[in-house]
Tab-separated table of C-alpha atoms in Angstrom:
chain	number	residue	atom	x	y	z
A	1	UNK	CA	0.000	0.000	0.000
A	2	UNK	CA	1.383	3.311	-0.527
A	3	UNK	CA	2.816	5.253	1.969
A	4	UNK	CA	0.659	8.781	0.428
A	5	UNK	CA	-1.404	9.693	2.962
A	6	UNK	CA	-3.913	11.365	0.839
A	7	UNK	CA	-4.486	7.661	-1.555
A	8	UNK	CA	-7.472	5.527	-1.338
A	9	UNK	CA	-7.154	3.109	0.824
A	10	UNK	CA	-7.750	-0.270	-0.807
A	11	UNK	CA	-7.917	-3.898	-0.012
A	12	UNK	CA	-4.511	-5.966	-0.582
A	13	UNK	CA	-5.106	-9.884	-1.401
A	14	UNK	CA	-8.841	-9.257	-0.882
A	15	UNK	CA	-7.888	-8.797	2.752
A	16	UNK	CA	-5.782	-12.082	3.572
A	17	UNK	CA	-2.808	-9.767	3.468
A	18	UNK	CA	-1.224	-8.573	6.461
A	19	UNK	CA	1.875	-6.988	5.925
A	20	UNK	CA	2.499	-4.652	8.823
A	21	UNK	CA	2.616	-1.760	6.820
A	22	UNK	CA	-1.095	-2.389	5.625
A	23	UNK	CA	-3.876	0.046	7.248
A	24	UNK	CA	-6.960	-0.660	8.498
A	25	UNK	CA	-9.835	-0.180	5.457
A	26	UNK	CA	-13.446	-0.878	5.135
A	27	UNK	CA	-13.770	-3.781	2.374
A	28	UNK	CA	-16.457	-2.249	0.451
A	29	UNK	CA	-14.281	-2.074	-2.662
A	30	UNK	CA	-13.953	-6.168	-2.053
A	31	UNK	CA	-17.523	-6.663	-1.840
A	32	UNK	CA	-17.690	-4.103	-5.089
A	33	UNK	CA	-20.469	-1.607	-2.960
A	34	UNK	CA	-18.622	1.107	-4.564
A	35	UNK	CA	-19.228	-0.208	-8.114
A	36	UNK	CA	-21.579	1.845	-9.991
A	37	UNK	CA	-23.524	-1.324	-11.905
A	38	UNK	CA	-26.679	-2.755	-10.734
A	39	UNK	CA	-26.604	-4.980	-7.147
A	40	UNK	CA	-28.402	-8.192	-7.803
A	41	UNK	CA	-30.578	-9.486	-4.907
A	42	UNK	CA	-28.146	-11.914	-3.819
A	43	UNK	CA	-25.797	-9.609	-3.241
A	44	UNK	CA	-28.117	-7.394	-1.190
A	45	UNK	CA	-28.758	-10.299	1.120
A	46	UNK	CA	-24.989	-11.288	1.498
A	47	UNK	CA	-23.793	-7.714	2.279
A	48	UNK	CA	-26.820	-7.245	4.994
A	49	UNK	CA	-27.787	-10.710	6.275
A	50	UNK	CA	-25.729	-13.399	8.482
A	51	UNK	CA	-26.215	-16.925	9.255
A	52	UNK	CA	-24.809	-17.054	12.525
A	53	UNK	CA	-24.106	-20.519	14.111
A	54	UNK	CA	-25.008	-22.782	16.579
A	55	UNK	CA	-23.492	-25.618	17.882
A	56	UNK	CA	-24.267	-28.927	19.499
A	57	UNK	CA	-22.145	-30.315	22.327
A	58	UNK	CA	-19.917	-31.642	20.382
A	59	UNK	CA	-19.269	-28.576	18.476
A	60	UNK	CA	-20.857	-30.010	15.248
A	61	UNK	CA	-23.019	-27.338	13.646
A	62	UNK	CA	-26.407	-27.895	13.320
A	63	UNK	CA	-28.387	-24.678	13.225
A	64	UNK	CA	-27.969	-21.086	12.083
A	65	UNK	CA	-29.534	-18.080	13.037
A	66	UNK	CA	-30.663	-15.285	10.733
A	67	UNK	CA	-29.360	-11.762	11.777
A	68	UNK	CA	-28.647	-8.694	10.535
A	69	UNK	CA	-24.630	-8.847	10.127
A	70	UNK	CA	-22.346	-6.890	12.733
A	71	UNK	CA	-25.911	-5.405	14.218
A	72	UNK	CA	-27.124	-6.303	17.932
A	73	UNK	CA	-29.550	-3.698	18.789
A	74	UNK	CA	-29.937	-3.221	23.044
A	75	UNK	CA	-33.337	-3.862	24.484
A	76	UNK	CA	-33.560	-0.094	25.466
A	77	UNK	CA	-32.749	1.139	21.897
A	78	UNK	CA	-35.483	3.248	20.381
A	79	UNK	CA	-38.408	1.237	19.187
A	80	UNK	CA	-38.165	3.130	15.726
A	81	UNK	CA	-34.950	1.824	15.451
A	82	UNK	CA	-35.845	-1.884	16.547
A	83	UNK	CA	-38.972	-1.732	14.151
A	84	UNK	CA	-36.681	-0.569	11.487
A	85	UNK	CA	-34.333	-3.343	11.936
A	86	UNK	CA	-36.920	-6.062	11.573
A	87	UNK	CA	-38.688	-4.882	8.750
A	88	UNK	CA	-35.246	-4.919	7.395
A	89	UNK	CA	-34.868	-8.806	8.937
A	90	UNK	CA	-38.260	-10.113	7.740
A	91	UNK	CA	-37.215	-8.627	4.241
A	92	UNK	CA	-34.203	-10.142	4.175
A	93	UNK	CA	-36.342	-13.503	5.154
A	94	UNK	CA	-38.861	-13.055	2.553
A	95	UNK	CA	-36.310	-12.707	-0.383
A	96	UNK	CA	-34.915	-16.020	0.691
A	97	UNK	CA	-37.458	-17.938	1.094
A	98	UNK	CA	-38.280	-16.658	-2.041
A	99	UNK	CA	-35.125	-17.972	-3.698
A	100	UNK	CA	-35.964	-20.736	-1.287
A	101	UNK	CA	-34.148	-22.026	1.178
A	102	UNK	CA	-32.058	-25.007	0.184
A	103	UNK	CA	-29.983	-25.408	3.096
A	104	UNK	CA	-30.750	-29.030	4.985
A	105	UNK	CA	-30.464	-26.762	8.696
A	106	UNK	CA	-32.978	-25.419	11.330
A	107	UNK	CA	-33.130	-21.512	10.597
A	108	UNK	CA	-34.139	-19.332	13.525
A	109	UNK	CA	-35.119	-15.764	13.240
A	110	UNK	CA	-36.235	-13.688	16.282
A	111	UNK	CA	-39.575	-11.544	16.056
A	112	UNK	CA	-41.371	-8.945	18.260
A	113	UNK	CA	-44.764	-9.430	19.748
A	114	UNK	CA	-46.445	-7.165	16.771
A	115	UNK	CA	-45.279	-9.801	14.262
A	116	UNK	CA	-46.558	-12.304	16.374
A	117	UNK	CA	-49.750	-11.491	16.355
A	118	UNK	CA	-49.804	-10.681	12.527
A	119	UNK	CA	-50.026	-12.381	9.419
A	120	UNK	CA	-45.844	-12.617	8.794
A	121	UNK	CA	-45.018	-15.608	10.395
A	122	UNK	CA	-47.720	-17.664	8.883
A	123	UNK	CA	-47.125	-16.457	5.367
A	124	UNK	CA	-43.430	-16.459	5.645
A	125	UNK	CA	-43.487	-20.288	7.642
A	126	UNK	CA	-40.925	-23.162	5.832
A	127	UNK	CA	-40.068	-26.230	7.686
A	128	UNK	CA	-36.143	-24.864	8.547
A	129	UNK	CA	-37.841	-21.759	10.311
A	130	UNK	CA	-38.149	-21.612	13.895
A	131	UNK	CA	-39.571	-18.299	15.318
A	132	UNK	CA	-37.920	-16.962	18.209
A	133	UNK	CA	-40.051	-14.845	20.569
A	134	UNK	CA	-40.415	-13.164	24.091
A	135	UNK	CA	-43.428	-15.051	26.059
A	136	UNK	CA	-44.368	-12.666	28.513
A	137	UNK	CA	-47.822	-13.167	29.242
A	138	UNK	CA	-50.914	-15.144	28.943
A	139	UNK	CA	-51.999	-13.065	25.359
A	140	UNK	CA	-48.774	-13.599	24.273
A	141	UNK	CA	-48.694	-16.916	25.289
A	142	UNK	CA	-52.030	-17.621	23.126
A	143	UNK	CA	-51.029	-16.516	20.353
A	144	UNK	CA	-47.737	-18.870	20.102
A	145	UNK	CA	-49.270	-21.712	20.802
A	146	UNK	CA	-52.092	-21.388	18.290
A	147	UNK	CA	-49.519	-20.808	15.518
A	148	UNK	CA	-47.809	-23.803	16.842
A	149	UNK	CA	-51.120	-25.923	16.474
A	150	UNK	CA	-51.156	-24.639	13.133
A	151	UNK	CA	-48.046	-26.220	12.217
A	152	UNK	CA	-45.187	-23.536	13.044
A	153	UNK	CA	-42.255	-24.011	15.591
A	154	UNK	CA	-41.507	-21.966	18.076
A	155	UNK	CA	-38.508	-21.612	20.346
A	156	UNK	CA	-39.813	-19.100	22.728
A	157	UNK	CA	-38.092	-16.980	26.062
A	158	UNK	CA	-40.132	-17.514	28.959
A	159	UNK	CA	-41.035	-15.172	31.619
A	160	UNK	CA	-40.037	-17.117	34.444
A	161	UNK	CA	-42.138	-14.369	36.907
A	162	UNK	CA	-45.273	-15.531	35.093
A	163	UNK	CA	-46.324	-18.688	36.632
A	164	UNK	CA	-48.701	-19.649	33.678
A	165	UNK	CA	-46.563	-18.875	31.328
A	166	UNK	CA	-43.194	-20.756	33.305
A	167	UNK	CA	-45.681	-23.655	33.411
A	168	UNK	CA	-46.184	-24.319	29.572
A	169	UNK	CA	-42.454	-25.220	29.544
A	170	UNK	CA	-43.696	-28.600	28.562
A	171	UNK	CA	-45.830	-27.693	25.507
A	172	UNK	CA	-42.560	-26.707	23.640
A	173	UNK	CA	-40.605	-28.653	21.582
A	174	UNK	CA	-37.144	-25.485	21.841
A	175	UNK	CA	-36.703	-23.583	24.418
A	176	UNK	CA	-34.682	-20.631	25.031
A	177	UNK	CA	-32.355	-20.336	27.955
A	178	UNK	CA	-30.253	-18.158	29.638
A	179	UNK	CA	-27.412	-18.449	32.855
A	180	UNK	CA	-30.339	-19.636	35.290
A	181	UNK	CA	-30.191	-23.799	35.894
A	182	UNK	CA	-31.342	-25.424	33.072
A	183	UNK	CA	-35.280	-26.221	33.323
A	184	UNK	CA	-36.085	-30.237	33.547
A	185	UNK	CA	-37.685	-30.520	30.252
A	186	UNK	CA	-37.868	-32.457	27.009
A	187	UNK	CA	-37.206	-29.760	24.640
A	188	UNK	CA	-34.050	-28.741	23.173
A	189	UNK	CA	-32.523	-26.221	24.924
A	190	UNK	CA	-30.893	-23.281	22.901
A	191	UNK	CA	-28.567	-21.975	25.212
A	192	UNK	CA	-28.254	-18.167	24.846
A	193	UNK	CA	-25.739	-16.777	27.867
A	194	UNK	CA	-22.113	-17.103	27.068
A	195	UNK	CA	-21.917	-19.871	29.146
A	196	UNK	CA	-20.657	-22.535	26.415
A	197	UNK	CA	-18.226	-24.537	28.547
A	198	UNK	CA	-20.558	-25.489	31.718
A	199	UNK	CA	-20.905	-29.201	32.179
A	200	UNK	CA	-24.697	-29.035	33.187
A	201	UNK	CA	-26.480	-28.101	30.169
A	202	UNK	CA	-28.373	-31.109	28.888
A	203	UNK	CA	-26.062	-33.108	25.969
A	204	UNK	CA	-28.735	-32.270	23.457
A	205	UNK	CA	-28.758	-28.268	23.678
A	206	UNK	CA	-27.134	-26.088	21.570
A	207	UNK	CA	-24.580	-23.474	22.006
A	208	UNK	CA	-23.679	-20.334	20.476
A	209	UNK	CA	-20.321	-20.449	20.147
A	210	UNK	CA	-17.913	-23.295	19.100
A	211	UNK	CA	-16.373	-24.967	23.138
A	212	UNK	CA	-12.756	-23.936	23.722
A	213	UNK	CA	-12.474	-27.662	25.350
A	214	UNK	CA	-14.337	-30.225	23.219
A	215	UNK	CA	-12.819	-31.433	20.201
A	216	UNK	CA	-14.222	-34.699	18.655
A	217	UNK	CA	-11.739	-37.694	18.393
A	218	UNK	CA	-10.297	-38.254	14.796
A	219	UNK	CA	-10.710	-41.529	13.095
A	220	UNK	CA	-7.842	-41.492	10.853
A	221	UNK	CA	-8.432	-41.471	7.036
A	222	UNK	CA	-6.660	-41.102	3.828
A	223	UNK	CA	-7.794	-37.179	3.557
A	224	UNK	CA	-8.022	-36.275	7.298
A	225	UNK	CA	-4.593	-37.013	6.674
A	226	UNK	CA	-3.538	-35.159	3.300
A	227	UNK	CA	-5.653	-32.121	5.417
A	228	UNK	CA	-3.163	-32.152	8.100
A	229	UNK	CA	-0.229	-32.868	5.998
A	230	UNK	CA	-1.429	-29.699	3.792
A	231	UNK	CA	-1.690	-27.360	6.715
A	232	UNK	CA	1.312	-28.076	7.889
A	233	UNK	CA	2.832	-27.576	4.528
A	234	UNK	CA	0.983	-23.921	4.395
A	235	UNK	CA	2.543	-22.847	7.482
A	236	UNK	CA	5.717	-23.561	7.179
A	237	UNK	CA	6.848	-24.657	3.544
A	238	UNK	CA	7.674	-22.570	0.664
A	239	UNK	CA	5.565	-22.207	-2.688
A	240	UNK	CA	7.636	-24.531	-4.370
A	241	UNK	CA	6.935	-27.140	-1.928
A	242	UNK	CA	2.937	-26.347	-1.910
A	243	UNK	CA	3.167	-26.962	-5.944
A	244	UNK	CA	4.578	-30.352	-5.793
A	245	UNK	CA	1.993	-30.886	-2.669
A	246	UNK	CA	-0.813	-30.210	-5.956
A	247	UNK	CA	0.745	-32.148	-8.018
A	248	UNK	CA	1.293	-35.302	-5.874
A	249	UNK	CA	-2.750	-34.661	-5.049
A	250	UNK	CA	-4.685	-33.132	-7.712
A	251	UNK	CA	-7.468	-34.282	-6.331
A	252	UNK	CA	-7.505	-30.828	-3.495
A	253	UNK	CA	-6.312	-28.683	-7.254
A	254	UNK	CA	-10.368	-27.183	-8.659
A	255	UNK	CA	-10.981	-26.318	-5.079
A	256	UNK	CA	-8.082	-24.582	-4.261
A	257	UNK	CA	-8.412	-22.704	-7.661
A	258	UNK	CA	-12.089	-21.930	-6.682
A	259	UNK	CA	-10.697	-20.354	-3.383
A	260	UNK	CA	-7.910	-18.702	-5.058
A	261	UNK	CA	-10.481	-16.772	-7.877
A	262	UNK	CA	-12.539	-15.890	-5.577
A	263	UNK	CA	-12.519	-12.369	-3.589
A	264	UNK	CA	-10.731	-14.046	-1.116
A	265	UNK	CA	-7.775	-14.734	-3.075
A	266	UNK	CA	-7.752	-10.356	-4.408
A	267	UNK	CA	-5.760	-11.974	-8.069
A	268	UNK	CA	-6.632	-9.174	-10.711
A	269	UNK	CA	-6.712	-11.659	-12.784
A	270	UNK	CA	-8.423	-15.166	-12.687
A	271	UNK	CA	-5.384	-18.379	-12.627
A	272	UNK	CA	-5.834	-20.973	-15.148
A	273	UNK	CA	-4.208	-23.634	-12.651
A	274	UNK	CA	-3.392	-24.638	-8.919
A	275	UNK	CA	0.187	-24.118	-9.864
A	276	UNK	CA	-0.610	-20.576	-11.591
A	277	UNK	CA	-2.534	-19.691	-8.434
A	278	UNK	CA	0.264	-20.400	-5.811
A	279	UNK	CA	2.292	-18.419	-8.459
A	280	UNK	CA	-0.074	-15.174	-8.615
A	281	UNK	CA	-0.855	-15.305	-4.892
A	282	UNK	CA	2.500	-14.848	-4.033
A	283	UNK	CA	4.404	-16.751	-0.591
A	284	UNK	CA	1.790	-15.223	2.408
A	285	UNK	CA	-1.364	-15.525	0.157
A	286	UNK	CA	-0.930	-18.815	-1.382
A	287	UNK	CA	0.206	-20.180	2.249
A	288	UNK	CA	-3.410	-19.053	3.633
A	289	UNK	CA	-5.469	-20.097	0.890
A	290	UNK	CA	-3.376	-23.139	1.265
A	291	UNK	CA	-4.455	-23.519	4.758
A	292	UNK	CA	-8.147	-22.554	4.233
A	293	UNK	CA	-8.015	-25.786	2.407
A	294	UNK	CA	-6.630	-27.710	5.175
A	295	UNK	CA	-9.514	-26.891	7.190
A	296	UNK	CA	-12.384	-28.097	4.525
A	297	UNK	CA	-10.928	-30.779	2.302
A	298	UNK	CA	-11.671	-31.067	-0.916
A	299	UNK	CA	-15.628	-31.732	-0.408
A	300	UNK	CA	-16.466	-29.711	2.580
A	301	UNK	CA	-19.572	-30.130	4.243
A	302	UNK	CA	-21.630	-27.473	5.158
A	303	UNK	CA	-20.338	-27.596	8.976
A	304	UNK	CA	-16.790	-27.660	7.385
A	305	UNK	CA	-17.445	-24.731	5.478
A	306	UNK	CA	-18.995	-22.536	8.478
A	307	UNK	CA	-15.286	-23.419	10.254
A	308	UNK	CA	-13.645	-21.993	7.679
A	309	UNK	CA	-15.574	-18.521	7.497
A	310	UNK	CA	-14.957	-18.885	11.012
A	311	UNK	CA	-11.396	-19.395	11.048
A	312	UNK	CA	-10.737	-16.416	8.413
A	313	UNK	CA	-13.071	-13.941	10.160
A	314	UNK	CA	-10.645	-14.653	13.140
A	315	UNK	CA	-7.900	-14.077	11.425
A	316	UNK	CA	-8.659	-11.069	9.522
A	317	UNK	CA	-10.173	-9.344	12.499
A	318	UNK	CA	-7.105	-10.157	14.885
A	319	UNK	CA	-5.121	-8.782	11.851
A	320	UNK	CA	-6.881	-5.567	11.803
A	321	UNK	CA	-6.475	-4.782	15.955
A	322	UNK	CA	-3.208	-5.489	15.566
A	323	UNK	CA	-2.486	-3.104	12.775
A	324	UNK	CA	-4.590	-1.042	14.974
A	325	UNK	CA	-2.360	-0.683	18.346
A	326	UNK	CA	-2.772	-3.982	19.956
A	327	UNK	CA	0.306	-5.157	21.545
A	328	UNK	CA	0.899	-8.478	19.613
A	329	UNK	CA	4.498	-9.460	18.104
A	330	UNK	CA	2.739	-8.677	14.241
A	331	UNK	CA	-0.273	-9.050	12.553
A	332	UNK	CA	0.586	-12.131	10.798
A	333	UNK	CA	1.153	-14.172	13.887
A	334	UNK	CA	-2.453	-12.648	14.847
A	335	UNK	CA	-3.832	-13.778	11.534
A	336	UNK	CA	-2.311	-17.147	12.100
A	337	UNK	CA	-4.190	-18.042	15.252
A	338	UNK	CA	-6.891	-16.238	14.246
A	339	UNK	CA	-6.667	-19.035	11.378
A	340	UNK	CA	-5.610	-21.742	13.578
A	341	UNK	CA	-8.001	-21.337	16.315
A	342	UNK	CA	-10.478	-23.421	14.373
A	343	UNK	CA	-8.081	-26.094	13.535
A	344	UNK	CA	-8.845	-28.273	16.577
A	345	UNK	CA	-12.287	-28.063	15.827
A	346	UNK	CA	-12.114	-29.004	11.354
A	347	UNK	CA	-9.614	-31.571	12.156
A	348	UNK	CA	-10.436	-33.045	15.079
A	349	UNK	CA	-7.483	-32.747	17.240
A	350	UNK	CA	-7.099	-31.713	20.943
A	351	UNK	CA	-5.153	-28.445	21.165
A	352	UNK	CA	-1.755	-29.607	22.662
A	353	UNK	CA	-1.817	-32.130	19.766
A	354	UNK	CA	-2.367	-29.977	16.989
A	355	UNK	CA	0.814	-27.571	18.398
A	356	UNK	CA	2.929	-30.645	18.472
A	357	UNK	CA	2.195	-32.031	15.191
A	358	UNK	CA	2.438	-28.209	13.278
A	359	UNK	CA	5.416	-27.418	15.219
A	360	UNK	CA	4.103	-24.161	16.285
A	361	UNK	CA	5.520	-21.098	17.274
A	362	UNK	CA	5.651	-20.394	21.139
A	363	UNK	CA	3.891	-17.026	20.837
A	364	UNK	CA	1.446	-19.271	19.014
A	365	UNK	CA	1.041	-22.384	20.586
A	366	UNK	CA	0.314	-20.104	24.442
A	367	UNK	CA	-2.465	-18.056	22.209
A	368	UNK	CA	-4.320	-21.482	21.406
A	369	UNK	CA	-3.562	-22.943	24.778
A	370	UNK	CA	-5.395	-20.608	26.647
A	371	UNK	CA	-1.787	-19.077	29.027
A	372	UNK	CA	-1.658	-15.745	29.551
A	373	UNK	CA	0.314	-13.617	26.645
A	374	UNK	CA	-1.314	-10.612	24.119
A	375	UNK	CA	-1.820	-12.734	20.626
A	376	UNK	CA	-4.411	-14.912	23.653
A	377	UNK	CA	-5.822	-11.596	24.970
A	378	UNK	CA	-7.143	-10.498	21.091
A	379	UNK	CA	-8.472	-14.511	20.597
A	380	UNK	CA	-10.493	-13.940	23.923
A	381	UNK	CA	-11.436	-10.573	22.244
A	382	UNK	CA	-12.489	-12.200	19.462
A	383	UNK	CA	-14.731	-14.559	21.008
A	384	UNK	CA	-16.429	-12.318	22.358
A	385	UNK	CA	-17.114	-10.068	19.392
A	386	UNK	CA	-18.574	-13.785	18.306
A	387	UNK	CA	-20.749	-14.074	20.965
A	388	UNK	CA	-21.705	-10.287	21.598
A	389	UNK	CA	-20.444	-10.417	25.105
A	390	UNK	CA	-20.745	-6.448	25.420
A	391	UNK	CA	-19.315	-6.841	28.591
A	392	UNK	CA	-16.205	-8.647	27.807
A	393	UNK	CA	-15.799	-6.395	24.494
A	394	UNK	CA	-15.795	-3.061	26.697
A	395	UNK	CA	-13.296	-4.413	29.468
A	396	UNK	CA	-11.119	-5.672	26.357
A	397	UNK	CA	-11.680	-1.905	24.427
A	398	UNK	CA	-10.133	-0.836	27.673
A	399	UNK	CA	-7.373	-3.042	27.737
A	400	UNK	CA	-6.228	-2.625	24.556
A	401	UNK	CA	-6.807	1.132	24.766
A	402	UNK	CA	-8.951	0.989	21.269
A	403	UNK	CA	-12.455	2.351	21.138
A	404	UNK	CA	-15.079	0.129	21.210
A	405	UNK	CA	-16.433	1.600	17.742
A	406	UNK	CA	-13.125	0.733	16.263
A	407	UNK	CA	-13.278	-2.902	17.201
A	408	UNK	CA	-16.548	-3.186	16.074
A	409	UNK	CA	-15.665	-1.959	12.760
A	410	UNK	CA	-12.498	-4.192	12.520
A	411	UNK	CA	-14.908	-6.970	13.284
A	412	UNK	CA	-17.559	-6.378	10.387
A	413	UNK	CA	-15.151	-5.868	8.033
A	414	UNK	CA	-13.672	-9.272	9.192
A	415	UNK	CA	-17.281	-10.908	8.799
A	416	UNK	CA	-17.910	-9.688	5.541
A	417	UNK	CA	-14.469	-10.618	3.928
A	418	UNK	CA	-15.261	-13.771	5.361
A	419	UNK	CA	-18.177	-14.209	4.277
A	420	UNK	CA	-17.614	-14.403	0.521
A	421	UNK	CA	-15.192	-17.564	1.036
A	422	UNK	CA	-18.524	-19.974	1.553
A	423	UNK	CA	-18.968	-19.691	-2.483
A	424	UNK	CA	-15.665	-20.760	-3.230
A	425	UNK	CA	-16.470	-23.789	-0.887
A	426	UNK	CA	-19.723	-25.310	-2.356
């Protein structure tokens, strides 16, 4: 990037690039918001929508939620401003369920009481949705459980001062639940305080947030291993040694070429091959694409795929608070275990193992292992700009003597980027 302070900022690598010298920019130039041809729908809905995930015990993915992306709008904001927000929501909802919705995952999307007792939910229902909703009081109570008759599902809050409505805990098949004991019920519990690690939520709730302690055992096979093999290749290897890696395994070649062409990979112009890619990318880029691919496979399911948007939103936000003041040795070893963070989780591996087999750094391997050091203080951050602990994020904006606006900014920008990596995977 040039060193001119009155240039336009632009994105490098479509924002996998994190040369110390690199600025902090908004991406909109990646996304192409600043083009001056028509937006097609699809684009609308990426740019302003988010699937955000949820998580069994396990930490396999099995549900998203629909939200507006890098909004969270506090109980006491305005209600102009909260009514404004849904309507923008239920759009959002209505354009894809007009595309229709081909994913095979529970959807949840959170209404008010006035869409409640309207027509919306009925003429919006599909058999992913589950409506999310305050149950307050008898009226509202009702009304839920008549559009539940009718064939919709429900995972609803319960006022737990309203003895009626505490009682129907029974008649639902979710329930939402916060840091209070976990209600004796059948219904699956969606667990919604930042409480992802305690041991006495029920085995079949889900989380909001990947667990920092359960990782699935590993049974060995032919492209687990060429995954691991790969990723340790990316971090470590030179270009050279990633081209003969594609050429001993062609098999991993179209999707790496799909990753590389995409936004993610920022070539101005589109590689004809694997080995052109690595070529074009250059050493840093073609390493992280590399490693992207170590995290999916070639044939990534859809959980697969959510790790890696995960992993690269880590990395590209920790890249951006570093480049903006936070005291970690560079922004590359941030965007590392940013990247990495997620690498227990895609391949199956317990933590201490992973370090071991990848040879990581020390600075690297205390981030992931939870000790005390900076590049550990931004993944905490991180997790919870994930999990919109506002709590957390202020003490950390504090810390790290960044404003909290700044950090949130760092963090959409992050999303977004990420975001456009899921088409390169499917």
């Amino acid at each position: 990037m040039s060193s001119d302070s009155h240039s336009t900022p632009h994105i490098v690598g479509g924002g996998i690039n994190t040369r110390d010298t690199e600025q902090h920019v908004a991406v909109t130039h990646v996304l192409g918001a600043d083009s001056n041809g028509p937006v097609r729908e699809e684009a609308l809905r990426a740019r302003f929508l988010s699937f955000d995930p949820l998580y069994d015990g396990a930490s396999n993915l099995v549900a998203h939620q629909l939200v507006l992306r890098g909004r969270a709008t506090p109980a006491d904001a305005p209600a102009q401003l909260r009514q404004m927000e849904e309507d923008m929501l239920l759009t959002g909802l209505y354009s894809l369920t007009q595309a229709g919705l081909d994913g095979e995952l529970p959807l949840l999307i959170r209404i008010s009481h006035g869409v409640l007792f309207s027509d919306i939910p009925q003429q919006l229902d599909h058999r992913q949705l589950i409506w999310c909703v305050d149950i307050d009081d008898e009226q509202h109570l009702g009304r839920a459980l008549t559009l539940q008759e009718a064939g919709l599902t429900f995972c609803p809050t319960l006022n737990s001062t309203h003895a009626v409505v505490r009682d129907s805990a029974s008649a639902w098949r979710y329930l939402a639940c916060g840091e209070n004991p976990p209600p004796a019920v059948a219904a699956r519990l969606i667990v919604e305080a930042n409480t992802r690690t305690a041991s006495h939520w029920p085995r079949n709730a889900w989380f909001r947030s990947v667990s920092s302690n359960d990782t699935q055992s590993a049974a060995p096979s032919p492209e687990w291993a060429m995954q691991l093999d790969l990723l340790a290749i990316a971090l470590r290897q030179s270009v050279e040694t990633l081209i003969q890696f594609f050429r001993l395994n062609p098999g991993m070649a179209p999707r790496l070429l799909a990753i590389a062409n995409s936004p993610i990979g920022g070539l101005s112009r589109p590689a004809e091959s694997a080995t052109h890619a690595l070529v074009l990318l250059g050493p840093q880029r073609a390493r992280r694409v590399a490693a992207l691919l170590a995290l999916t496979g070639a044939n990534p399911s859809e959980a697969m795929r959510n790790y890696a948007v995960t992993a690269l939103t880590r990395a590209l936000f920790m890249g951006k608070i570093t480049r903006l003041g936070a005291p970690a040795e560079s922004a590359a070893s941030a965007f590392e275990i940013g990247l990495l963070s997620i690498a227990p989780h895609a391949l199956s591996l317990p933590v201490e193992t992973l370090i071991r087999r990848l040879g990581l750094s020390a600075t690297n391997a205390r981030a992931l292992s939870s000790h005390p050091s900076p590049e550990g203080a931004l993944l905490q951050l991180t997790y919870a700009c994930e999990s919109n602990d506002a709590e957390a994020l202020a003490v950390h904006a504090q810390q790290l003597r960044i404003p909290l606006y700044q950090i949130s900014t760092a963090y959409l920008d992050a999303l977004i980027t990420a975001s456009t990596l899921d088409a390169a995977l499917h």
